[in-house]
Structures are given as structure tokens and as C-alpha cells.
mmCIF file of C-alpha atoms in Angstrom:
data_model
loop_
_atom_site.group_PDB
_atom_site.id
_atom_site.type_symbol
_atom_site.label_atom_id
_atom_site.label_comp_id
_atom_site.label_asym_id
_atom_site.label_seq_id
_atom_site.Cartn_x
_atom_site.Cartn_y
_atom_site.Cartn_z
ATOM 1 C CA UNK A 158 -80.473 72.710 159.015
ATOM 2 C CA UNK A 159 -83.484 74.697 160.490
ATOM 3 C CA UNK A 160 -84.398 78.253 160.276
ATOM 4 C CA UNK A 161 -87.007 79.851 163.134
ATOM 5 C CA UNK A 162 -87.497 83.698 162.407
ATOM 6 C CA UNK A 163 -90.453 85.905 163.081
ATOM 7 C CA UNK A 164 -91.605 90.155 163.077
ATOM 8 C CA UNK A 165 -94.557 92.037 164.124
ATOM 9 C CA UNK A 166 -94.920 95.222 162.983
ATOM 10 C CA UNK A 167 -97.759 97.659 164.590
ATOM 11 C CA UNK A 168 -98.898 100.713 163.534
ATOM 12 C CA UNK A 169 -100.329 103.324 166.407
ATOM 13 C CA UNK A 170 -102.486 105.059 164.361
ATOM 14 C CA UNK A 171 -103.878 101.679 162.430
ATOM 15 C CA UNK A 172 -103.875 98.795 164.524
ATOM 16 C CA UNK A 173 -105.724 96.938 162.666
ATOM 17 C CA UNK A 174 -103.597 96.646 159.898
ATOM 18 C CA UNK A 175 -100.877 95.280 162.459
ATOM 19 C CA UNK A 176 -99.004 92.300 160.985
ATOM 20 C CA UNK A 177 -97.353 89.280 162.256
ATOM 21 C CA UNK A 178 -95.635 86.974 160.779
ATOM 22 C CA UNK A 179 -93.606 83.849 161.225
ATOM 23 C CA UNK A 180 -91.317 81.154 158.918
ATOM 24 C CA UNK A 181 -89.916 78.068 160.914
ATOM 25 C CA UNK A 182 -88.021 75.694 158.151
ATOM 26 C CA UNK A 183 -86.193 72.176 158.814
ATOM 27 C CA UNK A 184 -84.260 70.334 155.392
ATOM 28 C CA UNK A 185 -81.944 67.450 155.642
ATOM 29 C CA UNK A 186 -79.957 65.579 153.119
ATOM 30 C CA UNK A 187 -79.325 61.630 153.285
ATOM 31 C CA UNK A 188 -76.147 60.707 150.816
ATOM 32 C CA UNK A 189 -77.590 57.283 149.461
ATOM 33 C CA UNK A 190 -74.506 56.302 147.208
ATOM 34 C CA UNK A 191 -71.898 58.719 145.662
ATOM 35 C CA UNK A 192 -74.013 59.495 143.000
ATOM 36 C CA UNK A 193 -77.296 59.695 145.105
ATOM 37 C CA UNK A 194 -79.064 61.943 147.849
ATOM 38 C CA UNK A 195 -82.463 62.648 148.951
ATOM 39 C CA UNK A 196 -83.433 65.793 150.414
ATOM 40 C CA UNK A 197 -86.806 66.122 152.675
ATOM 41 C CA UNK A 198 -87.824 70.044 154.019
ATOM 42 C CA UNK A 199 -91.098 70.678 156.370
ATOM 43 C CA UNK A 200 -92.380 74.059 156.197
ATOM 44 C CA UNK A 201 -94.142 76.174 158.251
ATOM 45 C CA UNK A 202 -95.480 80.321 157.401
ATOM 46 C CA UNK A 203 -97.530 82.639 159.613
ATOM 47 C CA UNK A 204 -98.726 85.893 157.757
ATOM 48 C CA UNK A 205 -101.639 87.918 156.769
ATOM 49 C CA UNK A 206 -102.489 89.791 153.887
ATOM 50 C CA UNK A 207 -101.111 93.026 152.400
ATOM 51 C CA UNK A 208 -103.263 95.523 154.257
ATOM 52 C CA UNK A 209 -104.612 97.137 150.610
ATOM 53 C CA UNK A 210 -105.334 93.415 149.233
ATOM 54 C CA UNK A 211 -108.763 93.332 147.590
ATOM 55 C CA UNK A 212 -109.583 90.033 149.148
ATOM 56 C CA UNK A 213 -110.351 91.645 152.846
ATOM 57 C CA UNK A 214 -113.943 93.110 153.802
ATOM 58 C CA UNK A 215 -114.527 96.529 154.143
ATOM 59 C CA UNK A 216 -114.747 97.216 158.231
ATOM 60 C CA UNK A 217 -112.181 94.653 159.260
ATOM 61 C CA UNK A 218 -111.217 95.008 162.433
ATOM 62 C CA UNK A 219 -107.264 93.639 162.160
ATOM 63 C CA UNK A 220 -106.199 91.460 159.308
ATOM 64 C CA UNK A 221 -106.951 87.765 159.088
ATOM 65 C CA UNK A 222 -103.978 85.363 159.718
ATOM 66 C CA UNK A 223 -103.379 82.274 157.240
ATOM 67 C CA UNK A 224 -100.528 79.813 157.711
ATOM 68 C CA UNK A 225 -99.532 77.357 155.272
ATOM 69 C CA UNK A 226 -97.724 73.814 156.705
ATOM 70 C CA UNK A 227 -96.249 71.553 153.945
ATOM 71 C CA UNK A 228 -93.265 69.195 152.969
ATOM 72 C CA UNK A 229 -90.967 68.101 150.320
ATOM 73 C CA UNK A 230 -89.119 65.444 149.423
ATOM 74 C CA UNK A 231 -87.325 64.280 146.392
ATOM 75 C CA UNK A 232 -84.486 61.960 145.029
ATOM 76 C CA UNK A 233 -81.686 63.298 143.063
ATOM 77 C CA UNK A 234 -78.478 61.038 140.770
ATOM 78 C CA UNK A 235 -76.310 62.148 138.744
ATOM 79 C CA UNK A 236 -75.045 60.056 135.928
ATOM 80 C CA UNK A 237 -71.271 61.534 135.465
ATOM 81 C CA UNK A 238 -72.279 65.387 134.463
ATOM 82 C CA UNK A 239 -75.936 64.855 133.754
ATOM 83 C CA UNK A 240 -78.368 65.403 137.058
ATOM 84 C CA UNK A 241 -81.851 64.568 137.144
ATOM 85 C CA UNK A 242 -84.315 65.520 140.291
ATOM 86 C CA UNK A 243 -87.456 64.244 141.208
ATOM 87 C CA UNK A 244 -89.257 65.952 143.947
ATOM 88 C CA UNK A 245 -93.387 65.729 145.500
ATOM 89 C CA UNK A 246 -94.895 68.441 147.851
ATOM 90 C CA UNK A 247 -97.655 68.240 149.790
ATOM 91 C CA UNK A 248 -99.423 71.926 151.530
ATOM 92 C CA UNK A 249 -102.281 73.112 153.716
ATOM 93 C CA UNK A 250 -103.212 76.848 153.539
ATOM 94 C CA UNK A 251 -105.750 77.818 155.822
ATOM 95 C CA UNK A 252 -107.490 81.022 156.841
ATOM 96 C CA UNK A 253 -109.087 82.071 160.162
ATOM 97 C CA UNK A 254 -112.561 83.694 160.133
ATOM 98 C CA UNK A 255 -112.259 87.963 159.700
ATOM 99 C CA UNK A 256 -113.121 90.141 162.826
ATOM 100 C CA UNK A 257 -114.665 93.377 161.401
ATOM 101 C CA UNK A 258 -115.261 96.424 163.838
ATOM 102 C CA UNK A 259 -119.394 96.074 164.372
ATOM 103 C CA UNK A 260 -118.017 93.006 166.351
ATOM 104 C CA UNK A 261 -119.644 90.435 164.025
ATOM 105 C CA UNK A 262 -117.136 87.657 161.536
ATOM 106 C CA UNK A 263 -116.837 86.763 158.125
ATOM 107 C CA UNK A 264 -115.380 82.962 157.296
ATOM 108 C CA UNK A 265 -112.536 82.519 155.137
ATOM 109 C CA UNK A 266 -113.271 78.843 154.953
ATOM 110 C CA UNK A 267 -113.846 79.132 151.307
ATOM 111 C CA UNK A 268 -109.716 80.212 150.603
ATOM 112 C CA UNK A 269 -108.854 77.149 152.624
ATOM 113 C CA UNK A 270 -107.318 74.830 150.011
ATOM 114 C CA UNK A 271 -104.442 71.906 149.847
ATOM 115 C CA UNK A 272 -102.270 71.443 147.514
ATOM 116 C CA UNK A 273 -100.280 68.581 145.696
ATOM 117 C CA UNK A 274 -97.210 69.128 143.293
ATOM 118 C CA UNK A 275 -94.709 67.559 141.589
ATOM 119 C CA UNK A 276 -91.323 68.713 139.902
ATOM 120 C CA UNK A 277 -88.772 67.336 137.485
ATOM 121 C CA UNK A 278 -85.412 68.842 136.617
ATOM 122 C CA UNK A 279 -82.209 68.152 134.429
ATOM 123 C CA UNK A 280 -78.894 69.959 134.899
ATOM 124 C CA UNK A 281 -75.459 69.556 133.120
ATOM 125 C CA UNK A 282 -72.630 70.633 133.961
ATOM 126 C CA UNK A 283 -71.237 72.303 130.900
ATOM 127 C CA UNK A 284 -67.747 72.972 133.097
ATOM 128 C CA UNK A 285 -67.134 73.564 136.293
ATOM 129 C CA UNK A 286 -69.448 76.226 137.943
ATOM 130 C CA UNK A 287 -71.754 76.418 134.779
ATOM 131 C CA UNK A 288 -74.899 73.966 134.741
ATOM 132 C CA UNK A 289 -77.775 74.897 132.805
ATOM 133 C CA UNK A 290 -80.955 73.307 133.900
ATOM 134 C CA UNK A 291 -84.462 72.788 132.047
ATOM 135 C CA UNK A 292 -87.438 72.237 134.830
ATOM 136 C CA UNK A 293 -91.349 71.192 134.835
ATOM 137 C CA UNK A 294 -93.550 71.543 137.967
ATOM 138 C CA UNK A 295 -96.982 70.849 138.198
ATOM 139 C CA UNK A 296 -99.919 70.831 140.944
ATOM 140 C CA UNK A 297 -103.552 70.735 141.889
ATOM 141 C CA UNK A 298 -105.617 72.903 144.592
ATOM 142 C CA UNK A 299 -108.336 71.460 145.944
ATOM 143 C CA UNK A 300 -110.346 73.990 148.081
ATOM 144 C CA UNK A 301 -112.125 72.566 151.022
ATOM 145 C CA UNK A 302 -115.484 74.362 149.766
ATOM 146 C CA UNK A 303 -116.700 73.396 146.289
ATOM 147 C CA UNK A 304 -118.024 76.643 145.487
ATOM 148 C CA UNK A 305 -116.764 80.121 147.427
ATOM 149 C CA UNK A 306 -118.795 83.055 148.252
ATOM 150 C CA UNK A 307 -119.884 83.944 145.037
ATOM 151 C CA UNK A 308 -120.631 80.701 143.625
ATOM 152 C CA UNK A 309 -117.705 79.984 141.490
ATOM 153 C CA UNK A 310 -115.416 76.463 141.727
ATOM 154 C CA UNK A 311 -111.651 78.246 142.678
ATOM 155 C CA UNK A 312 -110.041 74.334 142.367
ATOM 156 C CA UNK A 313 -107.108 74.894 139.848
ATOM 157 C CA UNK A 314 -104.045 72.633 137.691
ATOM 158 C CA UNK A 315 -100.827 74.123 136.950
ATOM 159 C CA UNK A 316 -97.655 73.915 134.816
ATOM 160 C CA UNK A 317 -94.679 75.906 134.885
ATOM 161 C CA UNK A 318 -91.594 75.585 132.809
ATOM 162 C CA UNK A 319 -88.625 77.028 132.840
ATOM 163 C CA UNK A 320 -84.989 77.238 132.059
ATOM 164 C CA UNK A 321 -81.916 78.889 133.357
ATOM 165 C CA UNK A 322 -78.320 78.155 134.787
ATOM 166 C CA UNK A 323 -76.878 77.861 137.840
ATOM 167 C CA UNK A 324 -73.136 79.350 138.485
ATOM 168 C CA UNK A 325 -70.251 79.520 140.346
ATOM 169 C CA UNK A 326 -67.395 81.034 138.307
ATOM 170 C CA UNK A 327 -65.570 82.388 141.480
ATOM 171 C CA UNK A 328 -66.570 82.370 145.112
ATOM 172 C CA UNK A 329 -66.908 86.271 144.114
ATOM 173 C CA UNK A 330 -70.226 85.274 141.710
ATOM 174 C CA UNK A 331 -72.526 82.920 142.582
ATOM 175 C CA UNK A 332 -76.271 82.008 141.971
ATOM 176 C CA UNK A 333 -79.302 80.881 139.901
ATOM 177 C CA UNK A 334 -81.201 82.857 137.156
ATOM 178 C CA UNK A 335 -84.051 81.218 134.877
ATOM 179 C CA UNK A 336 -86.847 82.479 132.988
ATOM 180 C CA UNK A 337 -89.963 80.239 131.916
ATOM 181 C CA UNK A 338 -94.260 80.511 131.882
ATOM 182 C CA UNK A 339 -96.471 79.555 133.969
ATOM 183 C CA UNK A 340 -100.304 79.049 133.661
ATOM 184 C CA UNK A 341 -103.124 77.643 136.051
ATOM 185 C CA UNK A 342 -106.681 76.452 134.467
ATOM 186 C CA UNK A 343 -109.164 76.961 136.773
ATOM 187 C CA UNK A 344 -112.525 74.156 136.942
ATOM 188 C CA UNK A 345 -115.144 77.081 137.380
ATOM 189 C CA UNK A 346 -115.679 77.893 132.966
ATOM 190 C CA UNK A 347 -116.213 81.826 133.507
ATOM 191 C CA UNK A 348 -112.684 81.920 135.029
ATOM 192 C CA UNK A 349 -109.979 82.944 132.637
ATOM 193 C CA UNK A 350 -107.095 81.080 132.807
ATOM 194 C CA UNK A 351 -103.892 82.902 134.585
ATOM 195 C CA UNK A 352 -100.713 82.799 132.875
ATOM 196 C CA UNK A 353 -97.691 84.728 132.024
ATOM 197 C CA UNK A 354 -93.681 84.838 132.107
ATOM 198 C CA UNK A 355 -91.746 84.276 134.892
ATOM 199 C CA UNK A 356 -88.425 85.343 136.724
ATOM 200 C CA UNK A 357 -86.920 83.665 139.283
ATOM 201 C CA UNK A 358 -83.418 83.651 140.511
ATOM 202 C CA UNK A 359 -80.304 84.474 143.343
ATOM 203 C CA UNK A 360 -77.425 86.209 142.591
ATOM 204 C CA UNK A 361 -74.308 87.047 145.352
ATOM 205 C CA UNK A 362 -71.696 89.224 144.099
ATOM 206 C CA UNK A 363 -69.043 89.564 146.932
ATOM 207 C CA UNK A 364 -67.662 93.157 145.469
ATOM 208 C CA UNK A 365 -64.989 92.881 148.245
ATOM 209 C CA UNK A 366 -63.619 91.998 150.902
ATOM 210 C CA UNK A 367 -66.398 94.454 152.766
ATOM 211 C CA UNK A 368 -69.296 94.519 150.511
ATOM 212 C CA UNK A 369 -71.689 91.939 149.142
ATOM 213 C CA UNK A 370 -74.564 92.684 147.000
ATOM 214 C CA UNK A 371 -77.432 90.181 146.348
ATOM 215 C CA UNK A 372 -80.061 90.320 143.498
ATOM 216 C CA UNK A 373 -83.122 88.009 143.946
ATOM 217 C CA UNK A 374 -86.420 87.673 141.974
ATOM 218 C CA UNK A 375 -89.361 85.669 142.156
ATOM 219 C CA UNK A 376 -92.521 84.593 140.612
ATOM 220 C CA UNK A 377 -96.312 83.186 142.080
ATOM 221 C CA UNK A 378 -99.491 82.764 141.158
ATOM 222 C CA UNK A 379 -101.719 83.249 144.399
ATOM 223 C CA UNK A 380 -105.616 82.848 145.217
ATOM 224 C CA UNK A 381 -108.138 85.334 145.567
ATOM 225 C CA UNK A 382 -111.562 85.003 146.323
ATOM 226 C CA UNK A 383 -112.668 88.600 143.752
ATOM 227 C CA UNK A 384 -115.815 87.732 141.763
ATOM 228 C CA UNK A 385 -114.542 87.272 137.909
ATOM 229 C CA UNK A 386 -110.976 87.381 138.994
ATOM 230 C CA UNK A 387 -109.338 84.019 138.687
ATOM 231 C CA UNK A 388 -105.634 84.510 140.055
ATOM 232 C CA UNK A 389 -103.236 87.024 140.949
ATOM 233 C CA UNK A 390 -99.685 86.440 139.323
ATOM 234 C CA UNK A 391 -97.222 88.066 141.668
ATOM 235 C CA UNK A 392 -93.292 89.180 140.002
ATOM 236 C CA UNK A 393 -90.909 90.228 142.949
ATOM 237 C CA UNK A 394 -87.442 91.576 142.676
ATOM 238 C CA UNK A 395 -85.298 93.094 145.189
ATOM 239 C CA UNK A 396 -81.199 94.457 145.178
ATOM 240 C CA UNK A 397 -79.584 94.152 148.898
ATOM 241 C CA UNK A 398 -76.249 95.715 149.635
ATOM 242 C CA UNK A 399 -74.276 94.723 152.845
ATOM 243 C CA UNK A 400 -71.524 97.074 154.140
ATOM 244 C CA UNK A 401 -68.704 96.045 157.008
ATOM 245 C CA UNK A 402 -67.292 98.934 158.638
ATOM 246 C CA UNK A 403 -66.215 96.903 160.914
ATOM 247 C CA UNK A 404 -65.979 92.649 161.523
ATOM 248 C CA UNK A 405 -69.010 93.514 164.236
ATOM 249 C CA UNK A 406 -71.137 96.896 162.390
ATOM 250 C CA UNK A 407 -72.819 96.099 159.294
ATOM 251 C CA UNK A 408 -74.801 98.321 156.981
ATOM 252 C CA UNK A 409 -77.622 97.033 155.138
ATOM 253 C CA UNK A 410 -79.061 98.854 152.247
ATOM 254 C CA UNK A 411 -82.371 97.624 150.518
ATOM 255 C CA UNK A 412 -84.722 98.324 147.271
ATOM 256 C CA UNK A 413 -87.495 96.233 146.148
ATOM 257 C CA UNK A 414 -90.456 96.188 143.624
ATOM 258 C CA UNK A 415 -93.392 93.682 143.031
ATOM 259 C CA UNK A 416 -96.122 93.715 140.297
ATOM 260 C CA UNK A 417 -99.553 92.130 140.872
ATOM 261 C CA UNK A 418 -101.549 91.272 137.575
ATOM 262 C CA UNK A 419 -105.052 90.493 138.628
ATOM 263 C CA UNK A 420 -106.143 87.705 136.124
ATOM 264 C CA UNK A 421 -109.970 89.193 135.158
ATOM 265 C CA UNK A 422 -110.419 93.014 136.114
ATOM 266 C CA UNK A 423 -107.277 94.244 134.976
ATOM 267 C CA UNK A 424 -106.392 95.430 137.938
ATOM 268 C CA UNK A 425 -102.586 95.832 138.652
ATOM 269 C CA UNK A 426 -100.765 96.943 141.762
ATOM 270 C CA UNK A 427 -97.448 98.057 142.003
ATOM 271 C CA UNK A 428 -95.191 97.488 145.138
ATOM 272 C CA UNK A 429 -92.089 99.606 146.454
ATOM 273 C CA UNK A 430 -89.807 99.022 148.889
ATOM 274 C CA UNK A 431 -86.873 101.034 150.257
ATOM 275 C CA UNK A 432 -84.644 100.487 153.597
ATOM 276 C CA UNK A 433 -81.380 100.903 155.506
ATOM 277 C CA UNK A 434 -80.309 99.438 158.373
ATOM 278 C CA UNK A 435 -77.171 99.009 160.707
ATOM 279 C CA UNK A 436 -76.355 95.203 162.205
ATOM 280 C CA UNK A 437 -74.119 95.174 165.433
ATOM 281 C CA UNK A 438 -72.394 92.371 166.691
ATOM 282 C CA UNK A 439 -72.530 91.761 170.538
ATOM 283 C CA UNK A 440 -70.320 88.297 170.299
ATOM 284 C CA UNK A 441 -70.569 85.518 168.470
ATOM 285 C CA UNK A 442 -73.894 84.342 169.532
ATOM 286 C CA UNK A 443 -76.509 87.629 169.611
ATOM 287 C CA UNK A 444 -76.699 90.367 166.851
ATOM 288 C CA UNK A 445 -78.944 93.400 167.127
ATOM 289 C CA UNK A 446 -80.276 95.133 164.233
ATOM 290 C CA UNK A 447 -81.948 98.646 163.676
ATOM 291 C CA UNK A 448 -83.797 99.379 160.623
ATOM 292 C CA UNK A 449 -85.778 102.081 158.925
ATOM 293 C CA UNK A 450 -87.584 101.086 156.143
ATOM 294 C CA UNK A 451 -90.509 102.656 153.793
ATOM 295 C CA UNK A 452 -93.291 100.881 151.805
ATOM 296 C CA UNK A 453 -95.548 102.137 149.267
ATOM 297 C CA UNK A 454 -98.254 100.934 146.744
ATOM 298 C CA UNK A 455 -99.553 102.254 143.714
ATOM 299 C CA UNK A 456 -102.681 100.741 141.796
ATOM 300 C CA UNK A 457 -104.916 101.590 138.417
ATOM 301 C CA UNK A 458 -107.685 101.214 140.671
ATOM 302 C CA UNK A 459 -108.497 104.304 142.992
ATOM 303 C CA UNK A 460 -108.478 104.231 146.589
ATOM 304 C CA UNK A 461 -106.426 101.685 147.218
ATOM 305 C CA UNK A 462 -102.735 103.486 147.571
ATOM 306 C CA UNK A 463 -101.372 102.943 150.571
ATOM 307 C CA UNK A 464 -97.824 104.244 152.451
ATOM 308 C CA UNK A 465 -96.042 102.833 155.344
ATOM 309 C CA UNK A 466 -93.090 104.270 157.360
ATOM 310 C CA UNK A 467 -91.560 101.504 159.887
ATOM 311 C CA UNK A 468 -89.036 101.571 162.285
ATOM 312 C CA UNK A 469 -87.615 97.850 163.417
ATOM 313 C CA UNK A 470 -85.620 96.577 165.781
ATOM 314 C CA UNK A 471 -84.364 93.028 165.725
ATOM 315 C CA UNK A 472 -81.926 90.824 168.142
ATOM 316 C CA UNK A 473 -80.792 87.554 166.393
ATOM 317 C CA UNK A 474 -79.638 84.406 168.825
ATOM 318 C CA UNK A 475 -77.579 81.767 166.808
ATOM 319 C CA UNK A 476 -75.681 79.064 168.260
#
């Protein structure tokens, strides 16, 4: 399968905190015997920061674009109802150089980073459409500067366990849920290590025949470049509701909330999300979608708050 999707959204009155952003996506799966399959993915994202991120200099002229390129690829057999999965990753984040409005730049070279994982996981299948799972990942960044900015060594280890279930009672309920911790140590010693519980999970609950609701949640810990601050640990969750009125008008209805812990100045910012929107069916191959959608952050520290009305348009092609 691939996936190729994309936005930009502008703002007149603030250009430069006008964001593009793109996620192309290619997996395959190779059935080895009955009992085992390899999977492979490459990746490819195209974004900026959030425009109130602490990590961009005061004066920018329009937000700095990273992209990240990676791969996975893993083995998985199952031995009757027991499953075990062994998968590596490999990714390259990298940051152009910020434009700020006297016309000068400031390099980004020192987020640059690659990074190298691992990740282990046993399932079994208690009965049909119930498998609980227990999982261990680990990885290593290695940032392409020793030392950033402000002197301090940003290359990192982490583990992250976790345990959960997937299920599949009825076509009507289906999805993931686990819960586990996670917690990077960082080489510089006068960064605290970043740690903390984590959420992650999908859950599809076809209501009807005309509405499906989906619940998803998800867990990070991303770099930052903020003197004394070692990590941010990001916690997303989000509730989707789609509406048919008809086989070719669908209504889309959409809350969200994230929580960013700042691992060394306390600093926590909260993230809101609410949206509707109407999908219309042309024929089988282009969709069109309108959608009006509202974004808002709240922080402890002051002058930071930000709101954001959007309006969106979107045509979909899909053969």
C-alpha cells in the first residue's frame, strides 16, 4: 500500500507562521511460510513547528521546515496462538537554517540527529478477536553536532514498555489500547532524564449503519534545543465522528487535546482542537471536502497563548 497526502495552511494576517506539511508512506508484506511474514515501510514527513514552540527565535521570518525519512522492517511467526515480532528502524530528521525578518539566518544544524531503534513484541490470542500483547522498544539519537548552541551533548537512549490488547469482538468494535512508560537518558549530566506514562491506542466503533466514531491516542518524546530542558514528552488524544447523510455527503465532527511536559522548566502547554466538516462524493475516484476547524493553546508560561481559526478545503484523487 502507499499513502501520499499533503496541506498548507496560510494565515493573511501572519504569514509567517504559514505551515506546510506533507506524509508520503509505502508498506508491503511478503508471506514467507504460513506461519511467517515480513513487513518493510519507508517513510517520509514534511512539517514545521507549532508556531508558539519555544524552540524558534524571536524575529523569525516564517517557520523552519524539518522532514524526517526513515524505514522499517521486521519479521513476525506465530507458533499456533503465540506471536512474536521483531522489527529495526532506521531515521534522519533534519532542519533547514531559520530566516528571521532583519534578513539574516540562524542554523538548525545542531537539532539534526539520526536515529536507530529496535522493537520486540509478544501477542496471544486468548480467543478469537482478543490478543493481549506485552512490547519493548528501544533507540539511540545521535545528533550530527556534539554539542548544540548552548554547549550541552542532546545524544539520548531510550526504553519504552508497554502492554495492552488488541480486539476485534465484532466488525462493530475494533482496535488497539495499551498503556506503558517511557524514559530517555540523555549523555549531557545536567540534563534530567525524561520519562513518564504513556497512552497509545485506535479504537473504531461503527455505531451504525451511518455513523462511525474513532478514538485515538498517542504518546512521544521529542527534541528541543531549550537550555536546561532535556525533552518534551508529548500525550495526544482525539474523538472523530463520521456522519452519512447520504452514500456521497459525509459529516465529519472532530475534538482533540495534547499535553506537552517540558522535561527541566516545568513548563507545560496545553493543546485544543475542535472541527466540523462536510465530505462530498463526486464519483468514485475524487472527493471534495470543506472544513472549519479552530485551534487553541494554553501554557503556565505567559505570552505564549496562541488561537487559530482555519477554513480548509480539500479534493482527494484515489484510484
Amino acid at each position: 500500500t502507499a499513502v501520499l497526502r499533503g496541506t498548507y495552511i496560510g494565515y493573511d494576517s501572519t504569514p509567517s507562521m504559514d505551515r506546510p506539511t506533507m506524509e508520503a508512506r509505502a508498506n508491503g508484506r511478503i508471506d514467507i511460510t504460513r506461519d511467517t511474514f515480513a513487513e518493510v515501510e519507508g517513510r517520509y514527513l514534511l512539517a514545521t513547528n507549532n508556531p508558539a514552540s519555544p524552540d524558534l527565535p524571536a524575529g523569525i521570518a516564517r517557520l523552519p521546515i524539518y522532514t524526517t525519512v526513515g524505514s522499517t522492517g521486521g519479521l513476525t511467526h506465530r507458533f499456533n496462538r503465540l506471536e512474536v515480532t521483531l522489527k529495526g528502524n532506521i531515521d534522519r530528521v533534519s532542519y533547514e537554517n531559520s530566516k528571521l525578518l532583519d534578513g539574516s539566518t540562524v542554523s538548525n544544524r545542531d537539532r539534526d540527529y539520526d536515529q536507530y531503534g529496535m522493537l520486540a513484541r509478544v501477542a496471544y490470542e486468548v480467543m478469537p478477536g482478543f490478543k493481549p500483547f506485552a512490547e519493548f522498544t528501544a533507540d539511540t539519537r545521535l545528533h550530527d553536532l556534539k554539542f548544540d548552541r548552548y554547549g550541552l551533548q542532546r545524544n539520548s537512549d531510550g526504553i519504552t514498555g508497554r502492554a495492552g490488547t488488541t480486539f476485534a469482538f465484532s466488525p462493530k468494535l475494533i482496535g488497539e489500547a495499551s498503556v506503558g512508560y517511557l524514559t530517555r537518558t540523555y549523555k549531557d549530566p545536567t540534563l534530567p532524564d525524561l520519562g513518564g506514562l504513556i497512552f497509545d491506542g485506535s479504537l473504531v466503533w461503527q455505531a451504525s449503519g451511518l455513523t462511525t466514531a474513532k478514538l485515538t491516542a498517542r504518546s512521544t518524546a521529542d527534541e528541543t534545543v531549550l537550555p536546561g530542558v532535556s525533552g518534551v514528552l508529548r500525550r495526544d488524544g482525539a474523538l472523530q465522528v463520521d456522519h452519512a447523510f447520504r452514500r456521497w455527503l459525509i459529516g465529519t465532527a472532530t475534538v482533540a487535546y495534547g499535553l506537552d511536559t517540558y522535561r527541566g522548566d516545568g513548563r507545560e502547554d496545553q493543546r485544543y482542537l475542535a472541527s466540523i466538516g462536510v465530505l462530498y462524493k463526486l464519483n468514485r475516484d475524487i472527493y471534495v471536502k470543506g472544513e472549519l476547524r479552530r485551534e487553541w493553546m494554553r501554557s503556565n508560561v505567559a505570552g505564549v497563548d496562541y488561537d487559530a481559526n482555519i477554513a480548509m478545503l480539500t479534493v482527494r484523487l484515489q484510484r
